[in-house]
Amino acid sequence: MTDRATLELRLNEWLEPARFKDYGPNGLQVEGRSEVRHLVCGVTASLAFIDAALAAGADALLVHHGLFWRGQDGRVTGWMKQRLARLLVADVNLFAYHLPLDAHPALGNNAQLGARLGWTADCRFGEQDLGFSAPVEATDLATLSEALRSRLGRPVTAVPGDGRPLRRVAWCSGGAQGYFEAAIAAGADVFVTGEISEPQAHYARETGVAYVAAGHHATERYGVQAVAGRAAEELGLSWQFIDVDNPA
């Protein structure tokens, strides 16, 4: 068992939220009970996740996508009321870390995704150094795409480049399609992220650098697990991961 303040202190020490310009508040978003015994982590603080976590006996939730975002309607109505009401009535804490959880060199989404695919980053790129890049044994797009499909358990969208052997992979989890040009400038033969927008297919064909969209949710499942596991080990907590499937 630990207390909310100690858990918050540890999470902030590891993830260093003050370093980042982000789209919403990082850290404790909803204050609940002081004592924390069971930590439940997941990708997004959706109603389905909150209900499942409460049913599992959570004292605190740890997510990548929290409740509050820059520019959103500030009224507590509809889906926001439902989510907040569940947490407040149950007196359960909600911690959320967005860009800090993407960027951490060992516990973050990108580091953990790379570890599962055998990629060890030797450089970073893009705004706030969120992109990771690593050398890989020469392969082709079909082989790399199948490795991602198998590891993540979902289909991927692949746009071929010029057919060159893939010797350097760049990746950035989630909705990082805007990092494609920075990945190209960093020398990537293929860029892997969660989503694809209309321009990226043209960039791939015109620059020769392949592009793979492997799922926003699917590429961001691993950071929260690494952080929750470390918190449990250091602070004497039980923990679990609840995955609410998302096709995006």
mmCIF file of C-alpha atoms in Angstrom:
data_model
loop_
_atom_site.group_PDB
_atom_site.id
_atom_site.type_symbol
_atom_site.label_atom_id
_atom_site.label_comp_id
_atom_site.label_asym_id
_atom_site.label_seq_id
_atom_site.Cartn_x
_atom_site.Cartn_y
_atom_site.Cartn_z
ATOM 1 C CA MET A 1 0.000 0.000 0.000
ATOM 2 C CA THR A 2 1.039 3.605 -0.588
ATOM 3 C CA ASP A 3 -0.666 6.984 -0.552
ATOM 4 C CA ARG A 4 -1.824 9.205 -3.393
ATOM 5 C CA ALA A 5 0.829 11.873 -2.779
ATOM 6 C CA THR A 6 3.686 9.385 -2.877
ATOM 7 C CA LEU A 7 2.380 7.777 -6.047
ATOM 8 C CA GLU A 8 2.010 11.187 -7.698
ATOM 9 C CA LEU A 9 5.525 12.171 -6.650
ATOM 10 C CA ARG A 10 7.027 8.986 -8.121
ATOM 11 C CA LEU A 11 5.125 9.283 -11.399
ATOM 12 C CA ASN A 12 6.194 12.895 -11.820
ATOM 13 C CA GLU A 13 9.811 12.040 -10.995
ATOM 14 C CA TRP A 14 9.895 9.348 -13.675
ATOM 15 C CA LEU A 15 7.905 11.077 -16.414
ATOM 16 C CA GLU A 16 8.961 14.723 -15.847
ATOM 17 C CA PRO A 17 5.762 16.360 -17.146
ATOM 18 C CA ALA A 18 7.113 19.886 -16.662
ATOM 19 C CA ARG A 19 9.503 19.292 -19.580
ATOM 20 C CA PHE A 20 6.701 19.101 -22.140
ATOM 21 C CA LYS A 21 4.370 21.466 -23.945
ATOM 22 C CA ASP A 22 1.261 19.313 -24.074
ATOM 23 C CA TYR A 23 -2.395 19.387 -25.100
ATOM 24 C CA GLY A 24 -3.756 18.952 -21.590
ATOM 25 C CA PRO A 25 -2.752 18.595 -17.925
ATOM 26 C CA ASN A 26 -0.400 15.772 -16.964
ATOM 27 C CA GLY A 27 -0.445 14.146 -13.544
ATOM 28 C CA LEU A 28 -3.341 13.880 -11.113
ATOM 29 C CA GLN A 29 -6.516 14.870 -12.983
ATOM 30 C CA VAL A 30 -9.134 13.633 -10.487
ATOM 31 C CA GLU A 31 -8.371 13.388 -6.774
ATOM 32 C CA GLY A 32 -9.715 10.365 -4.940
ATOM 33 C CA ARG A 33 -8.945 8.538 -1.722
ATOM 34 C CA SER A 34 -5.580 8.919 -0.045
ATOM 35 C CA GLU A 35 -4.742 5.222 0.333
ATOM 36 C CA VAL A 36 -3.762 3.361 -2.834
ATOM 37 C CA ARG A 37 -3.511 -0.409 -2.886
ATOM 38 C CA HIS A 38 -4.573 -1.383 -6.403
ATOM 39 C CA LEU A 39 -3.502 0.518 -9.538
ATOM 40 C CA VAL A 40 -5.327 -0.137 -12.817
ATOM 41 C CA CYS A 41 -3.859 1.141 -16.081
ATOM 42 C CA GLY A 42 -5.235 1.527 -19.586
ATOM 43 C CA VAL A 43 -4.901 3.642 -22.698
ATOM 44 C CA THR A 44 -7.905 5.979 -22.399
ATOM 45 C CA ALA A 45 -10.124 7.125 -19.528
ATOM 46 C CA SER A 46 -13.285 6.053 -21.349
ATOM 47 C CA LEU A 47 -16.463 5.149 -19.502
ATOM 48 C CA ALA A 48 -15.944 1.478 -20.363
ATOM 49 C CA PHE A 49 -12.427 1.560 -18.911
ATOM 50 C CA ILE A 50 -13.503 3.411 -15.766
ATOM 51 C CA ASP A 51 -16.339 0.964 -15.125
ATOM 52 C CA ALA A 52 -14.049 -2.032 -15.640
ATOM 53 C CA ALA A 53 -11.393 -0.554 -13.360
ATOM 54 C CA LEU A 54 -13.894 0.163 -10.594
ATOM 55 C CA ALA A 55 -15.226 -3.382 -10.882
ATOM 56 C CA ALA A 56 -11.631 -4.592 -10.457
ATOM 57 C CA GLY A 57 -11.297 -2.700 -7.173
ATOM 58 C CA ALA A 58 -9.067 0.148 -8.339
ATOM 59 C CA ASP A 59 -7.958 2.872 -5.964
ATOM 60 C CA ALA A 60 -6.174 4.729 -8.760
ATOM 61 C CA LEU A 61 -6.272 4.713 -12.542
ATOM 62 C CA LEU A 62 -3.283 5.453 -14.768
ATOM 63 C CA VAL A 63 -3.984 6.316 -18.418
ATOM 64 C CA HIS A 64 -2.323 7.865 -21.454
ATOM 65 C CA HIS A 65 -5.427 9.751 -22.624
ATOM 66 C CA GLY A 66 -7.042 11.564 -19.727
ATOM 67 C CA LEU A 67 -10.244 13.580 -19.463
ATOM 68 C CA PHE A 68 -9.140 17.135 -20.149
ATOM 69 C CA TRP A 69 -7.765 18.590 -23.384
ATOM 70 C CA ARG A 70 -6.898 22.060 -24.568
ATOM 71 C CA GLY A 71 -9.777 23.737 -26.379
ATOM 72 C CA GLN A 72 -12.523 21.325 -25.317
ATOM 73 C CA ASP A 73 -15.902 22.450 -24.003
ATOM 74 C CA GLY A 74 -15.437 22.984 -20.271
ATOM 75 C CA ARG A 75 -18.998 22.065 -19.260
ATOM 76 C CA VAL A 76 -19.542 18.923 -17.198
ATOM 77 C CA THR A 77 -22.351 17.409 -19.231
ATOM 78 C CA GLY A 78 -22.974 14.266 -21.235
ATOM 79 C CA TRP A 79 -20.023 11.877 -21.493
ATOM 80 C CA MET A 80 -17.848 14.073 -19.249
ATOM 81 C CA LYS A 81 -20.442 14.046 -16.481
ATOM 82 C CA GLN A 82 -20.756 10.267 -16.707
ATOM 83 C CA ARG A 83 -17.021 9.665 -16.463
ATOM 84 C CA LEU A 84 -16.441 12.180 -13.665
ATOM 85 C CA ALA A 85 -19.466 10.988 -11.706
ATOM 86 C CA ARG A 86 -18.165 7.412 -11.655
ATOM 87 C CA LEU A 87 -14.779 8.523 -10.343
ATOM 88 C CA LEU A 88 -16.086 11.000 -7.782
ATOM 89 C CA VAL A 89 -18.735 8.701 -6.350
ATOM 90 C CA ALA A 90 -16.190 5.887 -6.042
ATOM 91 C CA ASP A 91 -13.533 8.270 -4.630
ATOM 92 C CA VAL A 92 -10.938 6.931 -7.102
ATOM 93 C CA ASN A 93 -7.866 8.803 -8.359
ATOM 94 C CA LEU A 94 -7.154 9.385 -12.046
ATOM 95 C CA PHE A 95 -3.597 9.996 -13.245
ATOM 96 C CA ALA A 96 -2.969 10.820 -16.912
ATOM 97 C CA TYR A 97 0.302 11.340 -18.781
ATOM 98 C CA HIS A 98 0.227 12.138 -22.485
ATOM 99 C CA LEU A 99 3.468 13.260 -24.200
ATOM 100 C CA PRO A 100 5.625 12.380 -21.162
ATOM 101 C CA LEU A 101 4.450 8.783 -21.541
ATOM 102 C CA ASP A 102 5.336 8.752 -25.244
ATOM 103 C CA ALA A 103 8.815 10.164 -24.687
ATOM 104 C CA HIS A 104 10.311 8.287 -21.720
ATOM 105 C CA PRO A 105 13.452 6.503 -22.965
ATOM 106 C CA ALA A 106 12.723 3.257 -21.121
ATOM 107 C CA LEU A 107 9.146 3.209 -19.803
ATOM 108 C CA GLY A 108 7.412 5.167 -22.560
ATOM 109 C CA ASN A 109 5.152 4.025 -25.360
ATOM 110 C CA ASN A 110 7.837 4.332 -28.018
ATOM 111 C CA ALA A 111 10.556 2.621 -26.007
ATOM 112 C CA GLN A 112 8.219 -0.209 -25.032
ATOM 113 C CA LEU A 113 6.860 -0.632 -28.576
ATOM 114 C CA GLY A 114 10.406 -0.768 -29.891
ATOM 115 C CA ALA A 115 11.394 -3.364 -27.303
ATOM 116 C CA ARG A 116 8.577 -5.659 -28.408
ATOM 117 C CA LEU A 117 9.742 -5.437 -32.002
ATOM 118 C CA GLY A 118 13.457 -5.724 -31.315
ATOM 119 C CA TRP A 119 14.209 -2.071 -32.134
ATOM 120 C CA THR A 120 16.728 -0.232 -29.940
ATOM 121 C CA ALA A 121 16.691 3.498 -30.643
ATOM 122 C CA ASP A 122 20.027 5.208 -31.229
ATOM 123 C CA CYS A 123 18.607 8.654 -32.011
ATOM 124 C CA ARG A 124 15.545 10.807 -31.506
ATOM 125 C CA PHE A 125 13.844 13.232 -33.882
ATOM 126 C CA GLY A 126 10.881 15.557 -34.288
ATOM 127 C CA GLU A 127 9.292 18.142 -32.046
ATOM 128 C CA GLN A 128 10.155 17.571 -28.369
ATOM 129 C CA ASP A 129 12.236 14.531 -29.452
ATOM 130 C CA LEU A 130 9.152 12.323 -29.463
ATOM 131 C CA GLY A 131 10.263 10.274 -32.482
ATOM 132 C CA PHE A 132 12.574 7.256 -32.101
ATOM 133 C CA SER A 133 14.854 5.749 -34.772
ATOM 134 C CA ALA A 134 16.884 2.557 -34.910
ATOM 135 C CA PRO A 135 18.936 0.477 -37.324
ATOM 136 C CA VAL A 136 17.369 -2.872 -38.230
ATOM 137 C CA GLU A 137 18.558 -5.898 -40.104
ATOM 138 C CA ALA A 138 17.688 -5.303 -43.752
ATOM 139 C CA THR A 139 14.103 -6.379 -44.427
ATOM 140 C CA ASP A 140 11.195 -5.575 -46.714
ATOM 141 C CA LEU A 141 7.892 -3.838 -46.084
ATOM 142 C CA ALA A 142 5.811 -7.023 -46.178
ATOM 143 C CA THR A 143 7.960 -8.698 -43.507
ATOM 144 C CA LEU A 144 7.968 -5.636 -41.262
ATOM 145 C CA SER A 145 4.214 -5.182 -41.671
ATOM 146 C CA GLU A 146 3.577 -8.807 -40.731
ATOM 147 C CA ALA A 147 5.748 -8.449 -37.627
ATOM 148 C CA LEU A 148 3.674 -5.447 -36.565
ATOM 149 C CA ARG A 149 0.385 -7.199 -37.340
ATOM 150 C CA SER A 150 1.426 -10.240 -35.326
ATOM 151 C CA ARG A 151 2.799 -8.283 -32.370
ATOM 152 C CA LEU A 152 -0.100 -5.806 -32.141
ATOM 153 C CA GLY A 153 -2.895 -8.210 -33.070
ATOM 154 C CA ARG A 154 -4.517 -6.010 -35.693
ATOM 155 C CA PRO A 155 -4.208 -5.232 -39.421
ATOM 156 C CA VAL A 156 -1.870 -2.450 -40.501
ATOM 157 C CA THR A 157 -2.024 0.008 -43.387
ATOM 158 C CA ALA A 158 1.227 0.030 -45.368
ATOM 159 C CA VAL A 159 2.172 2.400 -48.183
ATOM 160 C CA PRO A 160 5.241 1.265 -50.146
ATOM 161 C CA GLY A 161 8.089 3.589 -50.867
ATOM 162 C CA ASP A 162 10.533 2.817 -53.670
ATOM 163 C CA GLY A 163 11.163 -0.774 -52.621
ATOM 164 C CA ARG A 164 14.565 -0.136 -51.028
ATOM 165 C CA PRO A 165 15.755 -2.562 -48.320
ATOM 166 C CA LEU A 166 14.599 -1.286 -44.955
ATOM 167 C CA ARG A 167 17.701 -0.715 -42.847
ATOM 168 C CA ARG A 168 16.515 2.095 -40.583
ATOM 169 C CA VAL A 169 13.086 2.332 -38.975
ATOM 170 C CA ALA A 170 11.659 5.463 -37.390
ATOM 171 C CA TRP A 171 8.567 5.337 -35.209
ATOM 172 C CA CYS A 172 6.321 7.468 -33.044
ATOM 173 C CA SER A 173 3.253 6.017 -31.366
ATOM 174 C CA GLY A 174 -0.313 7.278 -31.691
ATOM 175 C CA GLY A 175 -1.368 10.063 -34.044
ATOM 176 C CA ALA A 176 2.096 11.126 -35.204
ATOM 177 C CA GLN A 177 1.542 11.248 -38.956
ATOM 178 C CA GLY A 178 2.822 14.828 -38.867
ATOM 179 C CA TYR A 179 6.269 13.483 -37.921
ATOM 180 C CA PHE A 180 6.724 11.706 -41.258
ATOM 181 C CA GLU A 181 8.767 14.472 -42.865
ATOM 182 C CA ALA A 182 11.036 14.678 -39.805
ATOM 183 C CA ALA A 183 11.502 10.895 -39.967
ATOM 184 C CA ILE A 184 12.498 11.173 -43.629
ATOM 185 C CA ALA A 185 14.983 13.931 -42.767
ATOM 186 C CA ALA A 186 16.403 11.677 -40.028
ATOM 187 C CA GLY A 187 17.270 9.026 -42.605
ATOM 188 C CA ALA A 188 14.443 6.536 -42.155
ATOM 189 C CA ASP A 189 13.646 3.925 -44.789
ATOM 190 C CA VAL A 190 10.244 3.328 -43.166
ATOM 191 C CA PHE A 191 8.146 5.259 -40.665
ATOM 192 C CA VAL A 192 5.774 3.488 -38.272
ATOM 193 C CA THR A 193 3.045 5.299 -36.339
ATOM 194 C CA GLY A 194 -0.569 4.802 -35.356
ATOM 195 C CA GLU A 195 -2.502 6.699 -38.011
ATOM 196 C CA ILE A 196 -2.305 7.884 -41.596
ATOM 197 C CA SER A 197 -3.805 11.012 -43.158
ATOM 198 C CA GLU A 198 -4.218 11.824 -46.828
ATOM 199 C CA PRO A 199 -0.856 13.576 -47.439
ATOM 200 C CA GLN A 200 1.344 10.773 -46.087
ATOM 201 C CA ALA A 201 0.521 8.339 -48.907
ATOM 202 C CA HIS A 202 1.792 10.890 -51.423
ATOM 203 C CA TYR A 203 4.931 11.620 -49.382
ATOM 204 C CA ALA A 204 5.754 7.903 -49.253
ATOM 205 C CA ARG A 205 5.397 7.492 -53.011
ATOM 206 C CA GLU A 206 7.304 10.666 -53.826
ATOM 207 C CA THR A 207 10.190 10.305 -51.342
ATOM 208 C CA GLY A 208 10.579 6.522 -51.525
ATOM 209 C CA VAL A 209 10.229 6.110 -47.743
ATOM 210 C CA ALA A 210 7.616 3.519 -46.737
ATOM 211 C CA TYR A 211 4.859 4.345 -44.238
ATOM 212 C CA VAL A 212 2.998 2.016 -41.866
ATOM 213 C CA ALA A 213 -0.052 2.941 -39.766
ATOM 214 C CA ALA A 214 -0.400 0.286 -37.077
ATOM 215 C CA GLY A 215 -3.208 1.736 -34.939
ATOM 216 C CA HIS A 216 -3.302 4.673 -32.523
ATOM 217 C CA HIS A 217 -4.587 2.582 -29.614
ATOM 218 C CA ALA A 218 -2.500 -0.476 -30.477
ATOM 219 C CA THR A 219 0.800 1.414 -30.491
ATOM 220 C CA GLU A 220 0.072 3.074 -27.134
ATOM 221 C CA ARG A 221 -0.785 0.084 -24.939
ATOM 222 C CA TYR A 222 2.628 -0.577 -23.453
ATOM 223 C CA GLY A 223 3.858 2.551 -21.681
ATOM 224 C CA VAL A 224 1.161 2.542 -19.009
ATOM 225 C CA GLN A 225 1.944 -1.098 -18.281
ATOM 226 C CA ALA A 226 5.642 -0.407 -17.814
ATOM 227 C CA VAL A 227 4.987 2.551 -15.522
ATOM 228 C CA ALA A 228 2.316 0.745 -13.487
ATOM 229 C CA GLY A 229 4.580 -2.267 -13.097
ATOM 230 C CA ARG A 230 7.428 -0.117 -11.822
ATOM 231 C CA ALA A 231 5.116 1.735 -9.423
ATOM 232 C CA ALA A 232 3.797 -1.561 -8.088
ATOM 233 C CA GLU A 233 7.291 -2.914 -7.548
ATOM 234 C CA GLU A 234 8.646 0.173 -5.800
ATOM 235 C CA LEU A 235 5.575 1.133 -3.773
ATOM 236 C CA GLY A 236 4.114 -2.241 -2.828
ATOM 237 C CA LEU A 237 0.977 -2.067 -4.976
ATOM 238 C CA SER A 238 -1.002 -4.606 -6.915
ATOM 239 C CA TRP A 239 -1.698 -3.616 -10.509
ATOM 240 C CA GLN A 240 -3.388 -4.727 -13.698
ATOM 241 C CA PHE A 241 -3.879 -3.581 -17.273
ATOM 242 C CA ILE A 242 -7.380 -3.420 -18.767
ATOM 243 C CA ASP A 243 -7.512 -3.160 -22.540
ATOM 244 C CA VAL A 244 -10.708 -1.687 -23.977
ATOM 245 C CA ASP A 245 -10.433 -2.528 -27.665
ATOM 246 C CA ASN A 246 -10.411 0.360 -30.112
ATOM 247 C CA PRO A 247 -10.201 -0.079 -33.905
ATOM 248 C CA ALA A 248 -8.628 3.352 -34.402
#
